[in-house]
PDB file of C-alpha atoms in Angstrom:
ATOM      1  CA  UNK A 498     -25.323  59.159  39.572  1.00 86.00           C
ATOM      2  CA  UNK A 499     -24.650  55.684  39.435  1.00 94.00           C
ATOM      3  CA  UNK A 500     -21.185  54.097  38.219  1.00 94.00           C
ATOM      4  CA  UNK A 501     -23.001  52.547  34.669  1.00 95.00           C
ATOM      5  CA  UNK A 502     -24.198  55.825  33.999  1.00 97.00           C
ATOM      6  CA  UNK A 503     -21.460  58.094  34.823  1.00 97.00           C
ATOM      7  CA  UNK A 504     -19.808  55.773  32.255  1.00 97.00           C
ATOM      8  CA  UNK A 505     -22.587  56.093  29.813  1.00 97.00           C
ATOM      9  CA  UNK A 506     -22.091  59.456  30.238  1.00 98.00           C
ATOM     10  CA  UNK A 507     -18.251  59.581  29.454  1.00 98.00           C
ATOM     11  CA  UNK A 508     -18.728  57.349  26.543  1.00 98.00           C
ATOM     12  CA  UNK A 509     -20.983  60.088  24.713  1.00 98.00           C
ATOM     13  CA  UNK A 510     -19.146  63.000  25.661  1.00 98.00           C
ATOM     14  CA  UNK A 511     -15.796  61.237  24.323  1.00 98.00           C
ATOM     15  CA  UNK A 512     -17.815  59.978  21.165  1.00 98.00           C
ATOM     16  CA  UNK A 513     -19.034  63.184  20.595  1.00 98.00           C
ATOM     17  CA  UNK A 514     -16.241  64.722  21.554  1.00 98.00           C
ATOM     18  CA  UNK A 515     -13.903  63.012  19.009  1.00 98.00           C
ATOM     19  CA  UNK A 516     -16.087  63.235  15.708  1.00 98.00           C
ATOM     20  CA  UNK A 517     -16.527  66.410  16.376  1.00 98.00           C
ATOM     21  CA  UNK A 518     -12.986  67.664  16.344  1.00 97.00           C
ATOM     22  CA  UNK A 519     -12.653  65.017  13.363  1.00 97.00           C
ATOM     23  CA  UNK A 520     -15.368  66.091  11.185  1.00 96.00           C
ATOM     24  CA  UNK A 521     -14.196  69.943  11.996  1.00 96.00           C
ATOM     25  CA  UNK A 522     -10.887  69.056  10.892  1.00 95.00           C
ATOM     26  CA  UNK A 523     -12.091  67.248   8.013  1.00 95.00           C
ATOM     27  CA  UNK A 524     -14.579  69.728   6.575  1.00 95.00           C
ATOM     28  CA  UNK A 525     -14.115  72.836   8.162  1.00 94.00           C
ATOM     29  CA  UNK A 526     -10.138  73.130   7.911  1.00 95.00           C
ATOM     30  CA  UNK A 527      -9.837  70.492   5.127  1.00 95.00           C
ATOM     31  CA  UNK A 528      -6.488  69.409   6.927  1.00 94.00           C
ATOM     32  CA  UNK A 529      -6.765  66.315   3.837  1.00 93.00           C
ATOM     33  CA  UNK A 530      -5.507  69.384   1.272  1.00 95.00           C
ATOM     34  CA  UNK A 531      -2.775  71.376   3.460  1.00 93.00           C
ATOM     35  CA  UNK A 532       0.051  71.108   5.226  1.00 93.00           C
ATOM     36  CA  UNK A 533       0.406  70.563   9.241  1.00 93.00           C
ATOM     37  CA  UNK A 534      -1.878  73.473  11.037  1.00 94.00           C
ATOM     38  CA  UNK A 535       1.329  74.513  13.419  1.00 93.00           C
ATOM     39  CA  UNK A 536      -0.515  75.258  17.068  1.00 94.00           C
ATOM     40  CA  UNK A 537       2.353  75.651  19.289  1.00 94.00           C
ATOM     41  CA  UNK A 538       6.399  74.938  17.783  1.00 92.00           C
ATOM     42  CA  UNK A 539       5.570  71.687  19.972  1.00 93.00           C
ATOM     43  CA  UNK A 540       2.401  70.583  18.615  1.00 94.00           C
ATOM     44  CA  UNK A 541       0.954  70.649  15.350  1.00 95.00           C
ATOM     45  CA  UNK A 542      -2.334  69.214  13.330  1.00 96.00           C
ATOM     46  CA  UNK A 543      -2.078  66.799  10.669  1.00 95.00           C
ATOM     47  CA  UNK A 544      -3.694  64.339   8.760  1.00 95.00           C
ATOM     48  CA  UNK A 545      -2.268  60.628   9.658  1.00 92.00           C
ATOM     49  CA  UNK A 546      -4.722  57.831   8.387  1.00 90.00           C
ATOM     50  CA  UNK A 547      -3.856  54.840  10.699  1.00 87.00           C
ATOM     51  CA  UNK A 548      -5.296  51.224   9.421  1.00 82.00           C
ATOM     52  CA  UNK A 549      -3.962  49.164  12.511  1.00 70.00           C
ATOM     53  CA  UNK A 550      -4.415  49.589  15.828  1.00 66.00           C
ATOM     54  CA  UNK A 551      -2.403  51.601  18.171  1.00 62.00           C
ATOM     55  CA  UNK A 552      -0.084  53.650  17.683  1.00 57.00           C
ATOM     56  CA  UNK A 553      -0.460  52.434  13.872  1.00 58.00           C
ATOM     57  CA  UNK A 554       0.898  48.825  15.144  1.00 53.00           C
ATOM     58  CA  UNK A 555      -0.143  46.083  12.677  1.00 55.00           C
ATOM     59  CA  UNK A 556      -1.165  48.174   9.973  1.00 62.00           C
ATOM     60  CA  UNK A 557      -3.710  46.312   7.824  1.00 63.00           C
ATOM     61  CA  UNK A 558      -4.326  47.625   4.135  1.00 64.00           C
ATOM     62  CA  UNK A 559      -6.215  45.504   3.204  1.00 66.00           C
ATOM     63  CA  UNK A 560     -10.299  45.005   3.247  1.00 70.00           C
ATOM     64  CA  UNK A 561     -10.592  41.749   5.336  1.00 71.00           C
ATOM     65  CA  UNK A 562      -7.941  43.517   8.007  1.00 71.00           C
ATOM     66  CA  UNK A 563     -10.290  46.545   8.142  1.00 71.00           C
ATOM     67  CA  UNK A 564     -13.396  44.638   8.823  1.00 84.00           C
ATOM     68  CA  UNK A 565     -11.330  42.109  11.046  1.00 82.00           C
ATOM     69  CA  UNK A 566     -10.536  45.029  13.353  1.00 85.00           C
ATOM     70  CA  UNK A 567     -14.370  46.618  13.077  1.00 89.00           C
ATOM     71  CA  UNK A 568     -15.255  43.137  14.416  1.00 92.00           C
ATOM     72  CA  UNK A 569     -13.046  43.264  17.253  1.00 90.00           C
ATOM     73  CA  UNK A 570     -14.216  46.554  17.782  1.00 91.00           C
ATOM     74  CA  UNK A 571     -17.574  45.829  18.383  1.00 96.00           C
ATOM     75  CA  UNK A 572     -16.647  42.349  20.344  1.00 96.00           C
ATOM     76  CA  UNK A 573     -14.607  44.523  22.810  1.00 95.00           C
ATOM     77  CA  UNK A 574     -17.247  47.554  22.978  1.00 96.00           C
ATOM     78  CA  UNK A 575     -19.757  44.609  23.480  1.00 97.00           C
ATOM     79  CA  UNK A 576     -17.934  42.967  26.333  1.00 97.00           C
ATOM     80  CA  UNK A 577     -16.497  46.428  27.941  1.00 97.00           C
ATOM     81  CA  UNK A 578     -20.230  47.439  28.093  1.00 97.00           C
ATOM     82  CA  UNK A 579     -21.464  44.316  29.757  1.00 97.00           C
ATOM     83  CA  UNK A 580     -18.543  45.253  32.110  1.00 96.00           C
ATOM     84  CA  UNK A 581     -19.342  48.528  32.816  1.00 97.00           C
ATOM     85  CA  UNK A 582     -22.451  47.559  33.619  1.00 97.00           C
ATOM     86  CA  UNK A 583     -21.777  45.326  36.758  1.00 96.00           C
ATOM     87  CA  UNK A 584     -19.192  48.134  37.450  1.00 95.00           C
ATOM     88  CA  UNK A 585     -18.912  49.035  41.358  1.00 93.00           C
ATOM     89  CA  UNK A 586     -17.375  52.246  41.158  1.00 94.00           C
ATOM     90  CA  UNK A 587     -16.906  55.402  40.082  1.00 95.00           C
ATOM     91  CA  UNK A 588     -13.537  55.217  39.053  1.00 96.00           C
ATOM     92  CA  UNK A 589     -13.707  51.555  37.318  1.00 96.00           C
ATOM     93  CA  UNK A 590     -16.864  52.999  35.463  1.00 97.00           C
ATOM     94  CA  UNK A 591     -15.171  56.346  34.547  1.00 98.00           C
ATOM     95  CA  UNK A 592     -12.158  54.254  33.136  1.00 98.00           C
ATOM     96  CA  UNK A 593     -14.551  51.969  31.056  1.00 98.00           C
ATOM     97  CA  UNK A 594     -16.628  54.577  29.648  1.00 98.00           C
ATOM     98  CA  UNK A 595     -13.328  56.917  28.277  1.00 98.00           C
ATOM     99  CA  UNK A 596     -11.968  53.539  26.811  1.00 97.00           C
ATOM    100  CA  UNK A 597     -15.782  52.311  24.588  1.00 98.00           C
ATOM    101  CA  UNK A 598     -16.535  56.375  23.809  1.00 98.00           C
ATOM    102  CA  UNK A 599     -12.613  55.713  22.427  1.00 97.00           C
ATOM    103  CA  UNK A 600     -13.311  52.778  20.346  1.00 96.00           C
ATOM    104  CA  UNK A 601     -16.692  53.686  19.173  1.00 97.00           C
ATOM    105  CA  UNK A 602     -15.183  56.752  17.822  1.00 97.00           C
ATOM    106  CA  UNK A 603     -12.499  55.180  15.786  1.00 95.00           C
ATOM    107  CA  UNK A 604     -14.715  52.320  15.259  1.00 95.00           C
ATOM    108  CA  UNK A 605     -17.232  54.936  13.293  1.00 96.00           C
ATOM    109  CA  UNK A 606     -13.822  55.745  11.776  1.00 95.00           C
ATOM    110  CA  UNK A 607     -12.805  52.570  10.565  1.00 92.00           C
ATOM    111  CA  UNK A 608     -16.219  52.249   8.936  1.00 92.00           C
ATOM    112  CA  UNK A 609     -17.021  55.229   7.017  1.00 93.00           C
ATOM    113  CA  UNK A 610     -12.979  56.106   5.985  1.00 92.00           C
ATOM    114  CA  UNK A 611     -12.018  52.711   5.903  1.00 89.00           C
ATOM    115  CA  UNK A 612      -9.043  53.972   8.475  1.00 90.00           C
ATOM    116  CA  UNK A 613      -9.017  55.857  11.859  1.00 93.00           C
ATOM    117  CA  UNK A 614      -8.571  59.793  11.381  1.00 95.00           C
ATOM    118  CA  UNK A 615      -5.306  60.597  13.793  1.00 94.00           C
ATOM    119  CA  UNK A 616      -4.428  64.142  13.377  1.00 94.00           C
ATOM    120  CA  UNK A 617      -2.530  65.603  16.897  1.00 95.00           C
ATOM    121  CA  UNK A 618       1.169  65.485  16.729  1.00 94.00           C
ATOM    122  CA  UNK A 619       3.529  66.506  19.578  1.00 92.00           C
ATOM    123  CA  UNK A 620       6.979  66.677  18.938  1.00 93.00           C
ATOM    124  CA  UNK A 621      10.169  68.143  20.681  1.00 92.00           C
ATOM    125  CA  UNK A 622      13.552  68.633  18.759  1.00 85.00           C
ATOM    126  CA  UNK A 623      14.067  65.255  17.263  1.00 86.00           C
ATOM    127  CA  UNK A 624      11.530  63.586  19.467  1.00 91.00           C
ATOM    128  CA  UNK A 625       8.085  62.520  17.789  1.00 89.00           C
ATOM    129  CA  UNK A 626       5.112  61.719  19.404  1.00 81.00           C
ATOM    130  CA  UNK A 627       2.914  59.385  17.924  1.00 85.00           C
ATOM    131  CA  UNK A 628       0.121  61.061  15.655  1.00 90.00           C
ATOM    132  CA  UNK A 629      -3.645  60.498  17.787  1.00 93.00           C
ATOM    133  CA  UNK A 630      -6.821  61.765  18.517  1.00 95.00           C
ATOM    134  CA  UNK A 631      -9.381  62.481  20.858  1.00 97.00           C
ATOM    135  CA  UNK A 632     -10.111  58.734  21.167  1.00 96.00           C
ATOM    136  CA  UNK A 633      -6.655  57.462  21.610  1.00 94.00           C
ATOM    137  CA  UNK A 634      -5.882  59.992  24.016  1.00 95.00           C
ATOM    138  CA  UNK A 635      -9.443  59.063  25.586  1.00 97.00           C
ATOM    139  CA  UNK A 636      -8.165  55.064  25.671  1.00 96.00           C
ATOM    140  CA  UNK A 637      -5.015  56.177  27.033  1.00 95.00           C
ATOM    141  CA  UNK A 638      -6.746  57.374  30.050  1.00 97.00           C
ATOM    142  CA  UNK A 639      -9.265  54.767  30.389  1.00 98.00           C
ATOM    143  CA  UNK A 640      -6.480  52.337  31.167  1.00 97.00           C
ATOM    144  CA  UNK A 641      -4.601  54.422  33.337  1.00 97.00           C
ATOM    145  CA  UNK A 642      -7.906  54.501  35.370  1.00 97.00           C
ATOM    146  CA  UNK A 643      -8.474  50.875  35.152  1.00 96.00           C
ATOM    147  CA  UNK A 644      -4.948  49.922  36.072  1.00 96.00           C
ATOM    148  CA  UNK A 645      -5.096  52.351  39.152  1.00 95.00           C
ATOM    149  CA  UNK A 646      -8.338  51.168  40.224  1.00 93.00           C
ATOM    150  CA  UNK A 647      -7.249  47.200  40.259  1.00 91.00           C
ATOM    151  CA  UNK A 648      -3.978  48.590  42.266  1.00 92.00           C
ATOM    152  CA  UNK A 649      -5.394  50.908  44.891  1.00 90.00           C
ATOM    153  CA  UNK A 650      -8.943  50.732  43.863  1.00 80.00           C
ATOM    154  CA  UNK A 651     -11.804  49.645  46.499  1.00 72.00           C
ATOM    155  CA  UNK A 652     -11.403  46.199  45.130  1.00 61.00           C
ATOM    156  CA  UNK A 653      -7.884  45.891  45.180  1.00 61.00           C
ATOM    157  CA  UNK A 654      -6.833  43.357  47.434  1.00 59.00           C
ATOM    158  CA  UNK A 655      -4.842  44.643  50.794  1.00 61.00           C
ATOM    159  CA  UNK A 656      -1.226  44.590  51.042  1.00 60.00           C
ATOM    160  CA  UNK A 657      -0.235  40.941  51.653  1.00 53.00           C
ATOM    161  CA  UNK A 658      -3.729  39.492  51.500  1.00 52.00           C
ATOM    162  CA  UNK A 659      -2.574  36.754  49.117  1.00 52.00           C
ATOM    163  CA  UNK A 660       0.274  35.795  51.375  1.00 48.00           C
ATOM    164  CA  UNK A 661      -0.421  32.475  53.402  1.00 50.00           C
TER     165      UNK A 661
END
């Protein structure tokens, strides 16, 4: 399988993958109309609607904020596809496609709720995660892969290479 594809690939399994477990949540376990859903005494479900960006930074309540981050959206999905497209490698293609199925999801979001649907919440003793999804989480990884594949990636440059 080629890199593009194998990011193709990604990107619909994440998509799918994350309005899946939204719309189930949603509609099937109504988590709008009860309390957390406890999973573990670490990890629970509930409903967070997040109007910024990540990790609800620059929350925007407002219509022209909403549709100023569905057109960045779609400017970065556009631009991270033309990427993944001249993408080399597995790994660089892998990375791209978790981070656009990410922000398609909560771009789909953003659109029909007018707010991204975040709904996993870790927490330890005082300590509390941030509330996600299966895009974030998705995103997360994309960038881990990206940032390890420009540091010891094929194309990363050898050890001292820039030195004169």
């Amino acid at each position: 399988m080629s890199p593009a594809r194998l990011g193709v690939a990604l990107a619909i399994i994440v998509l799918a993958l994350d309005q899946a477990s939204k719309l189930w949540l949603m509609f099937g376990a109504d988590i709008a109309n009860r309390p957390p859903m406890t999973l573990a005494p670490f990890l629970e479900f509930v409903l967070v609607w997040n109007r910024g960006i990540s990790y609800g930074l620059f929350q925007m309540p407002h219509a022209v904020g909403r549709w100023g981050l569905v057109i960045g959206s779609v400017i970065a999905t556009v631009l991270l596809s033309v990427w993944l497209a001249r993408a080399r490698t597995r790994l660089l293609a892998a990375g791209l496609g978790l981070i656009i199925g990410g922000a398609v999801g909560n771009l789909i979001d953003r659109i029909y709720w007018g707010a991204v649907v975040d709904f996993v919440h870790f927490h330890v003793g005082d300590f509390s995660w941030y509330v996600f999804n299966v895009a974030d989480a998705a995103i997360v990884f994309g960038v881990i892969a990206l940032l390890y594949d420009s540091f010891f990636g094929a194309g990363a440059s050898p050890k001292g290479a820039d030195s004169p």
